[in-house]
Amino acid sequence: RAHERRGVSVRCGVGVAGILATDGRVSAVGLADGGEVAADLVVVGIGAIPNVEIAEAAGLRCDNGIVVDAFGRTDDPRVFAAGDCVSHRHPFAGRPLRLESVQNAVDQGRGVAATLVGRETPYRTVPWFWSDQYDLKLQMVGLRDGCDTTVPRGDLEDGKFSLFHYREDMLRCVESVNRPADHMRGRKLLAAGVSPTPAQAADPAFNLASLP
C-alpha cells in the first residue's frame, strides 16, 4: 500500500529490489513486486554492526551483539552491558533482538544501574523511537515485522497521520507523523496488550482513549 503526501511516498510491506537511475541521478526505487516508486532522493538505513571484539576476547557469548538477560547481565554475572551493542530476548518481540535506539540504551542503562545497586529491574519497555525533521515529528512504537494489515488514521494530505500496523488483527506497531497523541496512546495500548480493531483505528471519530 502506498501513501502519498507532499511528494513523499510511503510503501508498506514491500521489499526493495533496487534503486533506478537516469543520467546518473536517482529516478525511482524498484520494488520486489515489480512496481516502482518515483524518487529524486533515497535514504538507505542499513543499521550498524556491533563492536563485540572485546566481549568475544573476554569469553562472553555474542550473537548479533553481546547476549544479555532481562537485567543486562552477560554470561559472566560480573559483567553487564546495555545499548546498541547488546542482544536480548525482548518480551514484546518474543525473540532475541538488538535495538539501535537512544531510548533503548537509556532504558536498559537505567535497568542495569538499578540491578547493580540491588533493585533488580527487568527491561520490558515496548520499543519506541522518534526523530524531528524540520516541520515533521516522526514517532514509532512497537515492531512492524510480520505485520499483514496497515490502516491509516488522520489526514495524509495535511501531513498529520498515523499508520496502525497489525499482525493477525492484533496491533503491533504505530508510526506517526505530527500525531503525538496517537503515539502516546499507541505506547499505552501496546504496553497493556490492548488492541483496537483495524476499523476502530481507521475511524477518526473513534476515541482510542476509551479503550481500557
mmCIF file of N, CA and C in Angstrom, residues 74-179:
data_model
loop_
_atom_site.group_PDB
_atom_site.id
_atom_site.type_symbol
_atom_site.label_atom_id
_atom_site.label_comp_id
_atom_site.label_asym_id
_atom_site.label_seq_id
_atom_site.Cartn_x
_atom_site.Cartn_y
_atom_site.Cartn_z
ATOM 1 N N THR A 74 25.475 -10.424 31.359
ATOM 2 C CA THR A 74 26.052 -11.334 30.368
ATOM 3 C C THR A 74 26.205 -12.730 30.971
ATOM 4 N N ASP A 75 26.820 -13.638 30.217
ATOM 5 C CA ASP A 75 27.069 -14.976 30.746
ATOM 6 C C ASP A 75 27.966 -14.937 31.980
ATOM 7 N N ASP A 76 28.797 -13.903 32.094
ATOM 8 C CA ASP A 76 29.605 -13.693 33.293
ATOM 9 C C ASP A 76 28.813 -12.789 34.230
ATOM 10 N N PRO A 77 28.355 -13.279 35.381
ATOM 11 C CA PRO A 77 27.486 -12.483 36.263
ATOM 12 C C PRO A 77 28.136 -11.209 36.772
ATOM 13 N N ARG A 78 29.439 -11.043 36.548
ATOM 14 C CA ARG A 78 30.122 -9.822 36.987
ATOM 15 C C ARG A 78 30.141 -8.755 35.901
ATOM 16 N N VAL A 79 29.667 -9.115 34.707
ATOM 17 C CA VAL A 79 29.749 -8.196 33.571
ATOM 18 C C VAL A 79 28.349 -7.892 33.045
ATOM 19 N N PHE A 80 28.061 -6.592 32.899
ATOM 20 C CA PHE A 80 26.776 -6.143 32.366
ATOM 21 C C PHE A 80 27.015 -5.332 31.092
ATOM 22 N N ALA A 81 26.002 -5.263 30.245
ATOM 23 C CA ALA A 81 26.103 -4.468 29.017
ATOM 24 C C ALA A 81 24.723 -3.918 28.676
ATOM 25 N N ALA A 82 24.693 -2.775 27.983
ATOM 26 C CA ALA A 82 23.428 -2.156 27.597
ATOM 27 C C ALA A 82 23.633 -1.338 26.330
ATOM 28 N N GLY A 83 22.537 -1.119 25.613
ATOM 29 C CA GLY A 83 22.593 -0.241 24.450
ATOM 30 C C GLY A 83 22.614 -0.970 23.122
ATOM 31 N N ASP A 84 23.106 -0.260 22.095
ATOM 32 C CA ASP A 84 23.068 -0.769 20.727
ATOM 33 C C ASP A 84 23.871 -2.049 20.520
ATOM 34 N N CYS A 85 24.816 -2.337 21.419
ATOM 35 C CA CYS A 85 25.723 -3.475 21.217
ATOM 36 C C CYS A 85 25.185 -4.771 21.792
ATOM 37 N N VAL A 86 24.011 -4.747 22.457
ATOM 38 C CA VAL A 86 23.554 -5.964 23.128
ATOM 39 C C VAL A 86 22.360 -6.588 22.431
ATOM 40 N N SER A 87 22.249 -7.889 22.581
ATOM 41 C CA SER A 87 21.108 -8.651 22.079
ATOM 42 C C SER A 87 20.450 -9.346 23.263
ATOM 43 N N HIS A 88 19.141 -9.225 23.348
ATOM 44 C CA HIS A 88 18.429 -9.879 24.448
ATOM 45 C C HIS A 88 17.071 -10.363 23.942
ATOM 46 N N ARG A 89 16.498 -11.316 24.637
ATOM 47 C CA ARG A 89 15.183 -11.828 24.254
ATOM 48 C C ARG A 89 14.135 -10.835 24.724
ATOM 49 N N HIS A 90 13.655 -10.033 23.791
ATOM 50 C CA HIS A 90 12.725 -8.961 24.141
ATOM 51 C C HIS A 90 11.322 -9.532 24.339
ATOM 52 N N PRO A 91 10.662 -9.207 25.461
ATOM 53 C CA PRO A 91 9.346 -9.791 25.732
ATOM 54 C C PRO A 91 8.293 -9.382 24.712
ATOM 55 N N PHE A 92 8.383 -8.187 24.138
ATOM 56 C CA PHE A 92 7.396 -7.767 23.146
ATOM 57 C C PHE A 92 7.626 -8.475 21.818
ATOM 58 N N ALA A 93 8.884 -8.594 21.413
ATOM 59 C CA ALA A 93 9.206 -9.249 20.146
ATOM 60 C C ALA A 93 9.055 -10.760 20.247
ATOM 61 N N GLY A 94 9.307 -11.313 21.430
ATOM 62 C CA GLY A 94 9.251 -12.753 21.604
ATOM 63 C C GLY A 94 10.432 -13.469 20.989
ATOM 64 N N ARG A 95 11.520 -12.763 20.769
ATOM 65 C CA ARG A 95 12.716 -13.337 20.154
ATOM 66 C C ARG A 95 13.911 -12.470 20.514
ATOM 67 N N PRO A 96 15.134 -12.979 20.305
ATOM 68 C CA PRO A 96 16.310 -12.140 20.541
ATOM 69 C C PRO A 96 16.286 -10.925 19.624
ATOM 70 N N LEU A 97 16.671 -9.777 20.171
ATOM 71 C CA LEU A 97 16.550 -8.524 19.437
ATOM 72 C C LEU A 97 17.670 -7.586 19.845
ATOM 73 N N ARG A 98 18.226 -6.886 18.865
ATOM 74 C CA ARG A 98 19.198 -5.824 19.153
ATOM 75 C C ARG A 98 18.628 -4.518 18.613
ATOM 76 N N LEU A 99 18.404 -3.570 19.497
ATOM 77 C CA LEU A 99 17.771 -2.308 19.123
ATOM 78 C C LEU A 99 18.797 -1.190 19.029
ATOM 79 N N GLU A 100 18.791 -0.477 17.918
ATOM 80 C CA GLU A 100 19.664 0.678 17.739
ATOM 81 C C GLU A 100 18.828 1.926 18.001
ATOM 82 N N SER A 101 18.739 2.306 19.247
ATOM 83 C CA SER A 101 17.848 3.393 19.649
ATOM 84 C C SER A 101 18.379 4.059 20.910
ATOM 85 N N VAL A 102 18.362 5.378 20.921
ATOM 86 C CA VAL A 102 18.783 6.130 22.110
ATOM 87 C C VAL A 102 17.916 5.744 23.305
ATOM 88 N N GLN A 103 16.596 5.690 23.097
ATOM 89 C CA GLN A 103 15.710 5.401 24.217
ATOM 90 C C GLN A 103 15.956 4.007 24.775
ATOM 91 N N ASN A 104 16.208 3.044 23.896
ATOM 92 C CA ASN A 104 16.523 1.701 24.356
ATOM 93 C C ASN A 104 17.770 1.696 25.223
ATOM 94 N N ALA A 105 18.810 2.412 24.778
ATOM 95 C CA ALA A 105 20.059 2.470 25.548
ATOM 96 C C ALA A 105 19.833 3.108 26.912
ATOM 97 N N VAL A 106 19.023 4.177 26.949
ATOM 98 C CA VAL A 106 18.732 4.857 28.215
ATOM 99 C C VAL A 106 17.966 3.928 29.157
ATOM 100 N N ASP A 107 16.917 3.290 28.634
ATOM 101 C CA ASP A 107 16.095 2.417 29.483
ATOM 102 C C ASP A 107 16.889 1.210 29.978
ATOM 103 N N GLN A 108 17.666 0.591 29.098
ATOM 104 C CA GLN A 108 18.489 -0.539 29.526
ATOM 105 C C GLN A 108 19.531 -0.100 30.544
ATOM 106 N N GLY A 109 20.140 1.050 30.312
ATOM 107 C CA GLY A 109 21.147 1.548 31.244
ATOM 108 C C GLY A 109 20.575 1.784 32.631
ATOM 109 N N ARG A 110 19.371 2.333 32.681
ATOM 110 C CA ARG A 110 18.717 2.549 33.979
ATOM 111 C C ARG A 110 18.454 1.231 34.681
ATOM 112 N N GLY A 111 18.012 0.222 33.898
ATOM 113 C CA GLY A 111 17.754 -1.088 34.488
ATOM 114 C C GLY A 111 19.013 -1.729 35.036
ATOM 115 N N VAL A 112 20.113 -1.613 34.290
ATOM 116 C CA VAL A 112 21.395 -2.154 34.756
ATOM 117 C C VAL A 112 21.841 -1.452 36.031
ATOM 118 N N ALA A 113 21.721 -0.126 36.053
ATOM 119 C CA ALA A 113 22.129 0.637 37.242
ATOM 120 C C ALA A 113 21.317 0.219 38.463
ATOM 121 N N ALA A 114 20.000 0.044 38.272
ATOM 122 C CA ALA A 114 19.155 -0.370 39.395
ATOM 123 C C ALA A 114 19.538 -1.756 39.893
ATOM 124 N N THR A 115 19.834 -2.660 38.968
ATOM 125 C CA THR A 115 20.224 -4.015 39.340
ATOM 126 C C THR A 115 21.544 -4.011 40.110
ATOM 127 N N LEU A 116 22.483 -3.178 39.686
ATOM 128 C CA LEU A 116 23.795 -3.122 40.335
ATOM 129 C C LEU A 116 23.707 -2.643 41.777
ATOM 130 N N VAL A 117 22.702 -1.829 42.087
ATOM 131 C CA VAL A 117 22.564 -1.338 43.464
ATOM 132 C C VAL A 117 21.537 -2.147 44.254
ATOM 133 N N GLY A 118 21.166 -3.330 43.717
ATOM 134 C CA GLY A 118 20.329 -4.240 44.476
ATOM 135 C C GLY A 118 18.843 -4.144 44.211
ATOM 136 N N ARG A 119 18.426 -3.331 43.252
ATOM 137 C CA ARG A 119 17.000 -3.235 42.907
ATOM 138 C C ARG A 119 16.801 -3.793 41.500
ATOM 139 N N GLU A 120 16.787 -5.124 41.385
ATOM 140 C CA GLU A 120 16.731 -5.753 40.082
ATOM 141 C C GLU A 120 15.504 -5.281 39.295
ATOM 142 N N THR A 121 15.764 -4.712 38.120
ATOM 143 C CA THR A 121 14.701 -4.147 37.286
ATOM 144 C C THR A 121 14.811 -4.712 35.882
ATOM 145 N N PRO A 122 13.918 -5.634 35.495
ATOM 146 C CA PRO A 122 13.999 -6.209 34.148
ATOM 147 C C PRO A 122 13.585 -5.194 33.091
ATOM 148 N N TYR A 123 14.150 -5.346 31.924
ATOM 149 C CA TYR A 123 13.830 -4.463 30.797
ATOM 150 C C TYR A 123 12.627 -5.018 30.062
ATOM 151 N N ARG A 124 11.508 -4.258 30.071
ATOM 152 C CA ARG A 124 10.280 -4.724 29.413
ATOM 153 C C ARG A 124 9.670 -3.650 28.523
ATOM 154 N N THR A 125 10.331 -2.533 28.328
ATOM 155 C CA THR A 125 9.759 -1.416 27.580
ATOM 156 C C THR A 125 9.471 -1.804 26.130
ATOM 157 N N VAL A 126 8.261 -1.475 25.662
ATOM 158 C CA VAL A 126 7.947 -1.667 24.244
ATOM 159 C C VAL A 126 8.834 -0.719 23.434
ATOM 160 N N PRO A 127 9.500 -1.191 22.377
ATOM 161 C CA PRO A 127 10.404 -0.331 21.621
ATOM 162 C C PRO A 127 9.696 0.907 21.072
ATOM 163 N N TRP A 128 10.336 2.073 21.248
ATOM 164 C CA TRP A 128 9.796 3.276 20.634
ATOM 165 C C TRP A 128 10.936 4.189 20.208
ATOM 166 N N PHE A 129 10.654 4.952 19.159
ATOM 167 C CA PHE A 129 11.672 5.775 18.518
ATOM 168 C C PHE A 129 11.052 7.115 18.128
ATOM 169 N N TRP A 130 11.903 8.088 17.859
ATOM 170 C CA TRP A 130 11.394 9.379 17.385
ATOM 171 C C TRP A 130 12.498 10.113 16.625
ATOM 172 N N SER A 131 12.070 11.058 15.801
ATOM 173 C CA SER A 131 13.005 11.941 15.114
ATOM 174 C C SER A 131 12.250 13.186 14.674
ATOM 175 N N ASP A 132 12.814 14.365 14.942
ATOM 176 C CA ASP A 132 12.232 15.616 14.479
ATOM 177 C C ASP A 132 12.993 16.082 13.249
ATOM 178 N N GLN A 133 12.296 16.202 12.119
ATOM 179 C CA GLN A 133 12.896 16.606 10.859
ATOM 180 C C GLN A 133 12.158 17.846 10.339
ATOM 181 N N TYR A 134 12.740 19.014 10.594
ATOM 182 C CA TYR A 134 12.127 20.273 10.174
ATOM 183 C C TYR A 134 10.715 20.371 10.759
ATOM 184 N N ASP A 135 9.681 20.391 9.893
ATOM 185 C CA ASP A 135 8.308 20.529 10.402
ATOM 186 C C ASP A 135 7.642 19.184 10.665
ATOM 187 N N LEU A 136 8.419 18.111 10.609
ATOM 188 C CA LEU A 136 7.866 16.773 10.799
ATOM 189 C C LEU A 136 8.312 16.173 12.121
ATOM 190 N N LYS A 137 7.352 15.713 12.899
ATOM 191 C CA LYS A 137 7.659 14.940 14.108
ATOM 192 C C LYS A 137 7.333 13.485 13.797
ATOM 193 N N LEU A 138 8.373 12.674 13.673
ATOM 194 C CA LEU A 138 8.217 11.264 13.338
ATOM 195 C C LEU A 138 8.345 10.437 14.612
ATOM 196 N N GLN A 139 7.366 9.591 14.881
ATOM 197 C CA GLN A 139 7.375 8.761 16.081
ATOM 198 C C GLN A 139 6.896 7.353 15.733
ATOM 199 N N MET A 140 7.457 6.375 16.421
ATOM 200 C CA MET A 140 7.099 4.984 16.164
ATOM 201 C C MET A 140 7.138 4.210 17.472
ATOM 202 N N VAL A 141 6.182 3.325 17.650
ATOM 203 C CA VAL A 141 6.197 2.438 18.810
ATOM 204 C C VAL A 141 5.812 1.043 18.348
ATOM 205 N N GLY A 142 6.486 0.046 18.909
ATOM 206 C CA GLY A 142 6.233 -1.340 18.530
ATOM 207 C C GLY A 142 7.188 -1.809 17.449
ATOM 208 N N LEU A 143 6.885 -2.927 16.840
ATOM 209 C CA LEU A 143 7.708 -3.525 15.793
ATOM 210 C C LEU A 143 6.810 -3.935 14.635
ATOM 211 N N ARG A 144 7.202 -3.539 13.416
ATOM 212 C CA ARG A 144 6.338 -3.753 12.254
ATOM 213 C C ARG A 144 6.596 -5.065 11.533
ATOM 214 N N ASP A 145 7.668 -5.774 11.881
ATOM 215 C CA ASP A 145 7.975 -7.003 11.159
ATOM 216 C C ASP A 145 6.863 -8.033 11.364
ATOM 217 N N GLY A 146 6.506 -8.698 10.282
ATOM 218 C CA GLY A 146 5.473 -9.716 10.348
ATOM 219 C C GLY A 146 4.053 -9.196 10.262
ATOM 220 N N CYS A 147 3.873 -7.886 10.159
ATOM 221 C CA CYS A 147 2.517 -7.337 10.084
ATOM 222 C C CYS A 147 1.921 -7.592 8.705
ATOM 223 N N ASP A 148 0.598 -7.821 8.673
ATOM 224 C CA ASP A 148 -0.064 -8.145 7.411
ATOM 225 C C ASP A 148 -1.165 -7.154 7.035
ATOM 226 N N THR A 149 -1.470 -6.206 7.929
ATOM 227 C CA THR A 149 -2.519 -5.225 7.656
ATOM 228 C C THR A 149 -2.071 -3.860 8.148
ATOM 229 N N THR A 150 -2.304 -2.828 7.335
ATOM 230 C CA THR A 150 -1.976 -1.457 7.722
ATOM 231 C C THR A 150 -3.179 -0.569 7.446
ATOM 232 N N VAL A 151 -3.565 0.236 8.448
ATOM 233 C CA VAL A 151 -4.661 1.184 8.248
ATOM 234 C C VAL A 151 -4.190 2.576 8.646
ATOM 235 N N PRO A 152 -4.559 3.600 7.854
ATOM 236 C CA PRO A 152 -4.178 4.970 8.187
ATOM 237 C C PRO A 152 -5.206 5.625 9.107
ATOM 238 N N ARG A 153 -4.743 6.554 9.912
ATOM 239 C CA ARG A 153 -5.614 7.351 10.777
ATOM 240 C C ARG A 153 -5.145 8.800 10.673
ATOM 241 N N GLY A 154 -6.053 9.712 10.437
ATOM 242 C CA GLY A 154 -5.665 11.107 10.297
ATOM 243 C C GLY A 154 -5.705 11.541 8.845
ATOM 244 N N ASP A 155 -5.095 12.695 8.579
ATOM 245 C CA ASP A 155 -5.167 13.327 7.264
ATOM 246 C C ASP A 155 -3.806 13.252 6.570
ATOM 247 N N LEU A 156 -3.682 12.349 5.611
ATOM 248 C CA LEU A 156 -2.415 12.197 4.898
ATOM 249 C C LEU A 156 -2.079 13.446 4.102
ATOM 250 N N GLU A 157 -3.075 14.080 3.515
ATOM 251 C CA GLU A 157 -2.835 15.264 2.704
ATOM 252 C C GLU A 157 -2.335 16.423 3.559
ATOM 253 N N ASP A 158 -2.818 16.521 4.782
ATOM 254 C CA ASP A 158 -2.430 17.604 5.680
ATOM 255 C C ASP A 158 -1.110 17.317 6.383
ATOM 256 N N GLY A 159 -0.608 16.089 6.230
ATOM 257 C CA GLY A 159 0.665 15.742 6.854
ATOM 258 C C GLY A 159 0.562 15.434 8.327
ATOM 259 N N LYS A 160 -0.630 15.083 8.803
ATOM 260 C CA LYS A 160 -0.828 14.696 10.201
ATOM 261 C C LYS A 160 -1.582 13.374 10.203
ATOM 262 N N PHE A 161 -0.830 12.285 10.304
ATOM 263 C CA PHE A 161 -1.460 10.973 10.206
ATOM 264 C C PHE A 161 -0.626 9.927 10.932
ATOM 265 N N SER A 162 -1.241 8.785 11.151
ATOM 266 C CA SER A 162 -0.559 7.630 11.732
ATOM 267 C C SER A 162 -0.901 6.397 10.920
ATOM 268 N N LEU A 163 0.007 5.447 10.912
ATOM 269 C CA LEU A 163 -0.231 4.142 10.300
ATOM 270 C C LEU A 163 -0.252 3.103 11.407
ATOM 271 N N PHE A 164 -1.368 2.405 11.528
ATOM 272 C CA PHE A 164 -1.530 1.359 12.529
ATOM 273 C C PHE A 164 -1.289 0.013 11.846
ATOM 274 N N HIS A 165 -0.293 -0.719 12.332
ATOM 275 C CA HIS A 165 0.104 -1.985 11.709
ATOM 276 C C HIS A 165 -0.354 -3.163 12.576
ATOM 277 N N TYR A 166 -0.938 -4.160 11.918
ATOM 278 C CA TYR A 166 -1.500 -5.316 12.617
ATOM 279 C C TYR A 166 -0.878 -6.615 12.120
ATOM 280 N N ARG A 167 -0.810 -7.562 13.032
ATOM 281 C CA ARG A 167 -0.475 -8.938 12.688
ATOM 282 C C ARG A 167 -1.613 -9.817 13.170
ATOM 283 N N GLU A 168 -2.318 -10.421 12.230
ATOM 284 C CA GLU A 168 -3.474 -11.267 12.554
ATOM 285 C C GLU A 168 -4.445 -10.503 13.453
ATOM 286 N N ASP A 169 -4.750 -9.270 13.050
ATOM 287 C CA ASP A 169 -5.721 -8.391 13.720
ATOM 288 C C ASP A 169 -5.297 -7.938 15.114
ATOM 289 N N MET A 170 -4.038 -8.140 15.476
ATOM 290 C CA MET A 170 -3.520 -7.610 16.741
ATOM 291 C C MET A 170 -2.572 -6.452 16.442
ATOM 292 N N LEU A 171 -2.795 -5.320 17.104
ATOM 293 C CA LEU A 171 -1.945 -4.150 16.902
ATOM 294 C C LEU A 171 -0.519 -4.460 17.334
ATOM 295 N N ARG A 172 0.445 -4.159 16.443
ATOM 296 C CA ARG A 172 1.848 -4.432 16.745
ATOM 297 C C ARG A 172 2.735 -3.200 16.616
ATOM 298 N N CYS A 173 2.247 -2.168 15.926
ATOM 299 C CA CYS A 173 3.108 -1.012 15.686
ATOM 300 C C CYS A 173 2.251 0.191 15.288
ATOM 301 N N VAL A 174 2.664 1.373 15.734
ATOM 302 C CA VAL A 174 2.031 2.625 15.311
ATOM 303 C C VAL A 174 3.138 3.569 14.861
ATOM 304 N N GLU A 175 3.072 4.024 13.611
ATOM 305 C CA GLU A 175 4.007 5.003 13.081
ATOM 306 C C GLU A 175 3.249 6.313 12.871
ATOM 307 N N SER A 176 3.757 7.404 13.449
ATOM 308 C CA SER A 176 3.019 8.660 13.433
ATOM 309 C C SER A 176 3.841 9.792 12.831
ATOM 310 N N VAL A 177 3.159 10.644 12.082
ATOM 311 C CA VAL A 177 3.741 11.874 11.551
ATOM 312 C C VAL A 177 2.896 13.029 12.078
ATOM 313 N N ASN A 178 3.483 13.846 12.941
ATOM 314 C CA ASN A 178 2.790 15.001 13.516
ATOM 315 C C ASN A 178 1.477 14.619 14.204
ATOM 316 N N ARG A 179 1.462 13.448 14.831
ATOM 317 C CA ARG A 179 0.295 12.996 15.606
ATOM 318 C C ARG A 179 0.781 12.435 16.944
#
